[in-house]
Coordinates of C-alpha atoms and ligand atoms in Angstrom, one line a residue:
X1 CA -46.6 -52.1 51.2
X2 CA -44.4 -54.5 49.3
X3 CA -43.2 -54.8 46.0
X4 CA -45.1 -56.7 42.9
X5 CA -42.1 -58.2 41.2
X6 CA -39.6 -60.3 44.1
X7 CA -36.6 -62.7 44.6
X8 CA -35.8 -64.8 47.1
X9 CA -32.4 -67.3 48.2
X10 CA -34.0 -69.8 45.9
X11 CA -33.2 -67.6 42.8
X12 CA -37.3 -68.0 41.5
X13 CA -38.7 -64.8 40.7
X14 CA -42.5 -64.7 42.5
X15 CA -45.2 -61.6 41.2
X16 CA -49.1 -61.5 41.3
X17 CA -50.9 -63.1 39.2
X18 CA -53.4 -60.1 37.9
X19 CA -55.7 -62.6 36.3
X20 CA -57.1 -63.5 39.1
X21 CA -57.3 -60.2 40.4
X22 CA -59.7 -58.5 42.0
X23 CA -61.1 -62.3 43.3
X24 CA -57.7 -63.9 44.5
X25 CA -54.7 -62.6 45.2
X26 CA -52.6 -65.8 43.7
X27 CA -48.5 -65.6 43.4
X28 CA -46.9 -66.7 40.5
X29 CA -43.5 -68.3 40.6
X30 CA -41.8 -67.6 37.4
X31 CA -38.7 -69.9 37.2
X32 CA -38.3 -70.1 33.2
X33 CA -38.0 -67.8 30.6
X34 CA -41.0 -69.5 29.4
X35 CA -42.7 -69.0 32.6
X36 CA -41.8 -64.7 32.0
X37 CA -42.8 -65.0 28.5
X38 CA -46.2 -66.5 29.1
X39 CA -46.9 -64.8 31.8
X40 CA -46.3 -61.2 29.8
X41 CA -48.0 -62.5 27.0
X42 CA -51.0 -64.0 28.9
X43 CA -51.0 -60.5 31.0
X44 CA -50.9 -62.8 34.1
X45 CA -48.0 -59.6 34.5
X46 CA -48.6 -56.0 32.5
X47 CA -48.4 -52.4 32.3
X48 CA -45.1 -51.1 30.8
X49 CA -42.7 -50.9 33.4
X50 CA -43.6 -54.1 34.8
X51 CA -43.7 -55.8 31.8
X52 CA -40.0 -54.3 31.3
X53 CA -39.2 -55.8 34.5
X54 CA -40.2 -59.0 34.0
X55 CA -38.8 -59.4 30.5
X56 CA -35.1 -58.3 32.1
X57 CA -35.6 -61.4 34.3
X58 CA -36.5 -63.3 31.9
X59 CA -33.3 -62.9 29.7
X60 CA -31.6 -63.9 32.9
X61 CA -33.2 -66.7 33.3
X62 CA -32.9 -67.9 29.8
X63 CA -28.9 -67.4 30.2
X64 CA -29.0 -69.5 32.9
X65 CA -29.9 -72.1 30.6
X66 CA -28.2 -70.9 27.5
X67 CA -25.2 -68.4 27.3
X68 CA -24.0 -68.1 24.5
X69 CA -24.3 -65.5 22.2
X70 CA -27.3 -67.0 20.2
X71 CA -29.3 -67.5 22.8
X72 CA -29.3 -64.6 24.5
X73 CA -30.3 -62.9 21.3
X74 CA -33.3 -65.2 20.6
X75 CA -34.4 -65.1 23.9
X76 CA -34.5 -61.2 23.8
X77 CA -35.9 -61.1 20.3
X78 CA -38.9 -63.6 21.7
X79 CA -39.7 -61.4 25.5
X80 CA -39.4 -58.3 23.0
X81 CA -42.2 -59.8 20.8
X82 CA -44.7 -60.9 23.9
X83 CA -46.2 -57.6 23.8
X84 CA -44.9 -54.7 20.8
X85 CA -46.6 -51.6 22.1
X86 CA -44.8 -50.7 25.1
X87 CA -41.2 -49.5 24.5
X88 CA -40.1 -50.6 27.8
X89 CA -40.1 -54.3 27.3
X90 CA -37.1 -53.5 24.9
X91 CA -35.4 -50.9 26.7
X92 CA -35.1 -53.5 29.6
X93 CA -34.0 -55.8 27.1
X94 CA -31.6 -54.1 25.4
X95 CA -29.9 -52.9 28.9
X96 CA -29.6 -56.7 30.3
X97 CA -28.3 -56.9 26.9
X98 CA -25.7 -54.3 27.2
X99 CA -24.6 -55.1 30.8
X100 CA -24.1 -58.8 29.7
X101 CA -22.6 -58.0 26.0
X102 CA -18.6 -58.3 27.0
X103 CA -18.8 -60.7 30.0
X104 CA -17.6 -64.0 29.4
X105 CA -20.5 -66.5 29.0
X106 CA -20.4 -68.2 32.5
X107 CA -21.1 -64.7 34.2
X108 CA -23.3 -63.4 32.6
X109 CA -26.6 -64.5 34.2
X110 CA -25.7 -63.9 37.2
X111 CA -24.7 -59.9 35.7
X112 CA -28.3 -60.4 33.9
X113 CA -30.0 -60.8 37.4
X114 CA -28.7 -57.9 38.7
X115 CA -29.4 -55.5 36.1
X116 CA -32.9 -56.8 36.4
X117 CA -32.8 -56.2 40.0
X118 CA -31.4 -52.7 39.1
X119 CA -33.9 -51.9 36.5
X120 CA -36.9 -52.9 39.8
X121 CA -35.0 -50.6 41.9
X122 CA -34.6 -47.7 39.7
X123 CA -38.5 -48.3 38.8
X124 CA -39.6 -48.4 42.1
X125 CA -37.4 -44.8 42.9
X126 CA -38.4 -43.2 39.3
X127 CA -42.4 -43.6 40.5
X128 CA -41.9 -42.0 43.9
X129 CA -40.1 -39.3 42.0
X130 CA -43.4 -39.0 39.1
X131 CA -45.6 -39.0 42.6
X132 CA -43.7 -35.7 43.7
X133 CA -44.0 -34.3 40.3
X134 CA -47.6 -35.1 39.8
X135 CA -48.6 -34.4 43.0
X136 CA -47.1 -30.2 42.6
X137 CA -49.4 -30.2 39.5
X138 CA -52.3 -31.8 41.5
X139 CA -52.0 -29.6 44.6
X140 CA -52.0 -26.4 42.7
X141 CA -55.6 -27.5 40.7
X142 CA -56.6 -28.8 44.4
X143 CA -56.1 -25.1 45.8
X144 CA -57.7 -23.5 42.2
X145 CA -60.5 -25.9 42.9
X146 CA -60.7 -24.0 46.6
X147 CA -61.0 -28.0 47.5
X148 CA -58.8 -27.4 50.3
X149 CA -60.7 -24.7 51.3
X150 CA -63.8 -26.9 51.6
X151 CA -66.1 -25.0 49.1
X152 CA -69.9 -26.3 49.2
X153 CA -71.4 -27.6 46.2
X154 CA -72.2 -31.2 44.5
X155 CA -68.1 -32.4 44.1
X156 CA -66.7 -29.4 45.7
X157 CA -65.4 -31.3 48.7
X158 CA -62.9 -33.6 46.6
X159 CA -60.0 -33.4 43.6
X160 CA -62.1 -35.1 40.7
X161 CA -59.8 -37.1 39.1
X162 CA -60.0 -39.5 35.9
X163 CA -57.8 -42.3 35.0
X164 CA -58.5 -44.8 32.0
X165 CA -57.0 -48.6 32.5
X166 CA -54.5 -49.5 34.9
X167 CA -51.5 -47.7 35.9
X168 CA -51.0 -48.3 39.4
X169 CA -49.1 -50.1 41.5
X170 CA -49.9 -53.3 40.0
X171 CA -48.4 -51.9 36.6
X172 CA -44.7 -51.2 38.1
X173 CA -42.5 -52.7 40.6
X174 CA -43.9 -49.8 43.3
X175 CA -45.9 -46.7 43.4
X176 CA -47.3 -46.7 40.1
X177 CA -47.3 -43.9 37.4
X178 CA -50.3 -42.1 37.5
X179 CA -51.7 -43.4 40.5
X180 CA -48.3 -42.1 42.1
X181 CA -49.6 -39.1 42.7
X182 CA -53.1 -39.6 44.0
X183 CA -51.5 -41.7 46.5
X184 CA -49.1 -39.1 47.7
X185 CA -52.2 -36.5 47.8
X186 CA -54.4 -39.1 49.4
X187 CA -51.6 -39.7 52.0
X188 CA -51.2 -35.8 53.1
X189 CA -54.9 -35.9 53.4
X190 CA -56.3 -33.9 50.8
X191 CA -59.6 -34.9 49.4
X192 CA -59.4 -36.9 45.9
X193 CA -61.8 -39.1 44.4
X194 CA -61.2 -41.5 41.4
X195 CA -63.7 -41.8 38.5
X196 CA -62.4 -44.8 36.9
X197 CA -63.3 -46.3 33.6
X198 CA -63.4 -49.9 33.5
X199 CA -61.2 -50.1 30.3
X200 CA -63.1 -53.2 28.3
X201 CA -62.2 -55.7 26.8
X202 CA -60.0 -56.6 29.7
X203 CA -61.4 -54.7 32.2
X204 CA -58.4 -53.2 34.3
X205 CA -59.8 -50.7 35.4
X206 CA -62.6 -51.7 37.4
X207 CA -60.9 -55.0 38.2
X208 CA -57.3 -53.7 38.9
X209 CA -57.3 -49.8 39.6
X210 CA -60.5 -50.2 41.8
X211 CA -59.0 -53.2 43.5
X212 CA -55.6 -51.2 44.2
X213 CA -57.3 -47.6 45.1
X214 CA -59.7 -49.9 47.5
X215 CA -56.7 -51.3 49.1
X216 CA -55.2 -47.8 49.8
X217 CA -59.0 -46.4 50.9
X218 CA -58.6 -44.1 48.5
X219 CA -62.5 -43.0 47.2
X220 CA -63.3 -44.0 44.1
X221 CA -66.4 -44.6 41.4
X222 CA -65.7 -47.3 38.7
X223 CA -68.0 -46.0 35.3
X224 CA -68.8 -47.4 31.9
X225 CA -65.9 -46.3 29.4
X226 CA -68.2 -43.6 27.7
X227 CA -69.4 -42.1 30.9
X228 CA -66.5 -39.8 31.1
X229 CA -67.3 -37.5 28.2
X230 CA -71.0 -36.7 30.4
X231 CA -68.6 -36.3 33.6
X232 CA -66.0 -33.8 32.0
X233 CA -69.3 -31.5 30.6
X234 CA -70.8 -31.8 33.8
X235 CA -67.9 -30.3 35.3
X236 CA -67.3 -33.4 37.4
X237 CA -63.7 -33.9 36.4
X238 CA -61.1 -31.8 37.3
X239 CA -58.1 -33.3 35.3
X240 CA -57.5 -36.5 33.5
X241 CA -54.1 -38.4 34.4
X242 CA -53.1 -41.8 32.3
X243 CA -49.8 -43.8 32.2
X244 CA -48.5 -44.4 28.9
X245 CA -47.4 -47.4 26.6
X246 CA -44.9 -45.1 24.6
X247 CA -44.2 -41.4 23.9
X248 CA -43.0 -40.9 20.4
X249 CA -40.7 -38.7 19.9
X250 CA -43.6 -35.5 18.5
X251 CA -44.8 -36.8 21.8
X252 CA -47.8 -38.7 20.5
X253 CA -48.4 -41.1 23.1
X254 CA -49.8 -44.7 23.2
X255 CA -51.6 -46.0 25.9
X256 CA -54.5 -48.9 26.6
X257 CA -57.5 -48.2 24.0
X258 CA -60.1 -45.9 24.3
X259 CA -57.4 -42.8 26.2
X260 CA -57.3 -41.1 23.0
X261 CA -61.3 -40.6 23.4
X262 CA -60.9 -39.2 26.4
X263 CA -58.0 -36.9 25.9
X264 CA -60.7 -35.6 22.4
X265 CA -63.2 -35.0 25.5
X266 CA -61.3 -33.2 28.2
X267 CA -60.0 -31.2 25.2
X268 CA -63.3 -30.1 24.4
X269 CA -64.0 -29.7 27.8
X270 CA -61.3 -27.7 29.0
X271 CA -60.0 -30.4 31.3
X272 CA -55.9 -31.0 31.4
X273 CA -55.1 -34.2 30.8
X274 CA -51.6 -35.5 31.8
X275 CA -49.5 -38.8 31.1
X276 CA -47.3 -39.9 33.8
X277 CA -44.3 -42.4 32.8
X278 CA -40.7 -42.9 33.6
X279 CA -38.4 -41.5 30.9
X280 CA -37.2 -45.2 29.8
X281 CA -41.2 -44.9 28.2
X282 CA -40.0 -42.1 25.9
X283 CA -39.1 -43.9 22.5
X284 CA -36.7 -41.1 20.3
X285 CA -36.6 -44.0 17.6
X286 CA -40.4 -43.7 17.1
X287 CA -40.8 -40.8 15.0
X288 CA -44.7 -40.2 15.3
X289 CA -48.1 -41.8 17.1
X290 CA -48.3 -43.5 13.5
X291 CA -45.4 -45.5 13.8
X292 CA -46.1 -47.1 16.9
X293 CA -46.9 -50.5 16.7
X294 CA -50.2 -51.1 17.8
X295 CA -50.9 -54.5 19.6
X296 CA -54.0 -56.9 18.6
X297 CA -55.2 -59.0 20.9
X298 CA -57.0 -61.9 20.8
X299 CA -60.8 -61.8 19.5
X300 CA -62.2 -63.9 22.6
X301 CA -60.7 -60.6 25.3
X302 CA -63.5 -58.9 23.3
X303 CA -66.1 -61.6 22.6
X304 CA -66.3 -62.8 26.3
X305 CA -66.2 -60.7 30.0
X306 CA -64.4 -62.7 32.7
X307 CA -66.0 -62.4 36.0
X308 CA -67.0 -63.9 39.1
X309 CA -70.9 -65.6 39.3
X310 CA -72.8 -64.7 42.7
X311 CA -71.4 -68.0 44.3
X312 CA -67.9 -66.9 43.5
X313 CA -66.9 -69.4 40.7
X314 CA -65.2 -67.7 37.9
X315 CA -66.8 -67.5 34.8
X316 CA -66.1 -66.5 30.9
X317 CA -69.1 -65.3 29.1
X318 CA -70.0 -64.5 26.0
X319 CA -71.2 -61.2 25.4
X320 CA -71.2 -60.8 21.2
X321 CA -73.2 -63.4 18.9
X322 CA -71.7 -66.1 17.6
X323 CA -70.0 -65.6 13.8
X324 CA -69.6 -61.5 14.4
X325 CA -66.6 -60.4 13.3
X326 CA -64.2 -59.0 16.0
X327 CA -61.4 -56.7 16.0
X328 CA -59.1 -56.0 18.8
X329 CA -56.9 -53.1 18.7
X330 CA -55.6 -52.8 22.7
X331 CA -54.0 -49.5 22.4
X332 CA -54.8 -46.3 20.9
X333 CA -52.7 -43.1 19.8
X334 CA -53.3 -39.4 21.8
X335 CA -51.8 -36.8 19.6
X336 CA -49.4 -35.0 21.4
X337 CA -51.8 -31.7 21.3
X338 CA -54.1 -33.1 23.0
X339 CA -51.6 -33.8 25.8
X340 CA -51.5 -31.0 28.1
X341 CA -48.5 -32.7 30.3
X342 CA -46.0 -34.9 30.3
X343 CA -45.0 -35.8 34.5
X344 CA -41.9 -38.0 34.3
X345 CA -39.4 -38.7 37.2
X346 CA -37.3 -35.4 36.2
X347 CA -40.0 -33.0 36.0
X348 CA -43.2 -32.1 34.0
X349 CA -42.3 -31.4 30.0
X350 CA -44.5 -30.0 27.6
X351 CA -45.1 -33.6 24.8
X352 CA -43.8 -32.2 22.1
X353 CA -40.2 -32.8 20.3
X354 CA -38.7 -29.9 22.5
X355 CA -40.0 -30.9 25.7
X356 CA -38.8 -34.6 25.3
X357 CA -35.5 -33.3 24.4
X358 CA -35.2 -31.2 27.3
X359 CA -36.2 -34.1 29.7
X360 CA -34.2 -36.7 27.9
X361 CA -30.8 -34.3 28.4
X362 CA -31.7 -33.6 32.1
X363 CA -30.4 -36.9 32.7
X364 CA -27.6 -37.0 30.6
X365 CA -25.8 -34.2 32.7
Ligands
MRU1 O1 -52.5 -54.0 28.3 P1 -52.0 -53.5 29.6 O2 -52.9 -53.8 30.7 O3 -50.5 -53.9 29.8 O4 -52.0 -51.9 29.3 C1 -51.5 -51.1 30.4 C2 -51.6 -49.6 30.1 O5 -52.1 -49.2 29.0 C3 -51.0 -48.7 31.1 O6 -51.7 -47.5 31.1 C4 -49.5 -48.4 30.7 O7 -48.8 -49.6 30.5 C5 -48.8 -47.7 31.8 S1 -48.6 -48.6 33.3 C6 -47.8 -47.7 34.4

């Protein structure tokens, strides 16, 4: 299966355009730094390390334009702005940034394209590697489970797994975070099946992760966002795996809102709940959950549903009286003790300050 972020001769950088996902799958030619920065900030692009990917491009883009010193500072300080939560936007930027820093203004978008094309390639190798990772920690519940075995009973015959929003393919260059796993167990053939939430107000989990496990035939059920307290009582669930905006350095994590209410749930439930992400998502400038900033989105993501009416037309509707007041908050904060595993690219680490630590200086020798 191919990439989600490409180049070609022409030097235009082409994705999918995830708004018009699950209806159409329409390609988006991003030739401008405005093109990148619209499309981040109009999530025709998202999830963290795509977003991080994009934004690189996008700085090269802008140099092709503008060189000079100023520029590439205001066009970094305006992709970093598109969308504040997740920290990888800026760790892309700041490394395009870096690699370009000492190069003499008529090389360095060309040096900026490559680093992008670097920071895809590392991406796409980093999610194979948190697929190998998450996929030990999955096999071993699989064979607790006796789901191998084939034990008889009402979800016996299948890993139960949970995932809130979208962190799939469609969020990175390749693989995806925590669908990176499922994928790799779904591949060797052992049984999982995906409860997913649809993740209002935009809905990316039953347009997006349903869309992307459907395409891989990997069994799923798309629920309401409150159905998966029921499920985790019920004993339906046999762990809870979400990617992750940004890991603080306590190892609070952000991710898409309404995960903290379900980490509170399988907490009380006795269900481990693990955040997959590359290391470039773990942010040692962020002290705490509380400092991270939380994005708010526009009113009419909450006050209308985008869908597709029975003759296929598209359609916005509005779902919330006219004159309520809305508020937006699109991610949340899971308290690192709530958090019963980190699963990065070099290995599983407990989310607290230690952990990170430890994972953070396993790369550094
Ligand atoms: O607002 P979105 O759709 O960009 O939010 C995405 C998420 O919250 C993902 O879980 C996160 O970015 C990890 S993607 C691998």
């Amino acid at each position: 299966m191919s990439r989600t972020l490409w180049t070609g001769d022409d030097g235009v950088l082409r994705t999918i355009d995830q708004t018009a996902l699950p209806f159409e799958r329409r390609e988006l030619a991003l030739r401008t730094v405005d093109d990148c920065d619209r499309a981040i900030r109009e999530m025709q692009v998202r999830g963290a390390p795509l977003i991080g990917a994009v934004g690189a491009y996008g700085l090269a883009l802008a140099l092709r334009v503008d060189a000079s010193d100023g520029a590439l500072r205001r066009a970094a300080e305006r992709l970093a702005a598109a969308r504040p939560t997740a920290v990888n936007l800026r760790w892309a930027l700041d490394r395009v940034r870096e690699r370009v820093a000492a190069a003499e203004p008529g090389l360095r978008a060309a040096l900026a394209w490559d680093e992008a094309g670097r920071i895809c390639d590392e991406d796409v190798a980093c999610n194979a590697s948190i697929g190998e990772q998450g996929a030990r920690l999955l096999r071993a519940l699989a064979e607790q489970r006796s789901v191998l075995a084939g034990v008889a009973g009402a979800d016996a015959l299948a890993l139960n797994l949970l995932t809130h929003c979208n962190a799939g393919r469609i969020a990175t260059v390749d693989h995806g975070t925590a669908l990176a796993p499922i994928y790799l167990l779904h591949a060797e053939g052992v049984p999982v099946h995906v409860w997913v939430d649809e993740t209002r107000p935009r809905n990316q989990g039953a347009a997006l992760t349903a869309w992307e496990l459907a395409e891989r035939g990997v069994p799923h059920t798309v629920i309401a966002d409150n159905a998966g307290g029921l499920l985790m009582m019920q004993g339906r669930v046999d762990a809870v795996i979400v990617g992750c905006d940004r890991v603080a350095a306590n190892g609070d994590v952000a991710n898409k809102v309404g995960t903290y209410l379900k980490a509170l749930a399988a907490h009380d439930n006795g269900v481990p709940f693990y955040v997959a992400c590359p290391v470039s998502t773990i942010d040692p400038a962020t002290p705490d959950g509380a400092s991270i900033p939380i994005e708010e989105r526009s009113a009419r993501e909450v006050t209308h549903v985008a869908g597709a009416l029975d003759d296929g037309s598209r359609a916005n509707l509005r779902v919330v009286p006219e004159g309520s007041a809305v508020a937006n908050p699109a991610f949340d904060v899971t308290p690192a003790r709530l958090v019963t595993a980190l699963i990065t690219e070099r290995g599983i680490c407990e989310a607290s300050s230690a952990g990170l630590r430890a994972v953070l200086a396993a790369g550094s020798q």
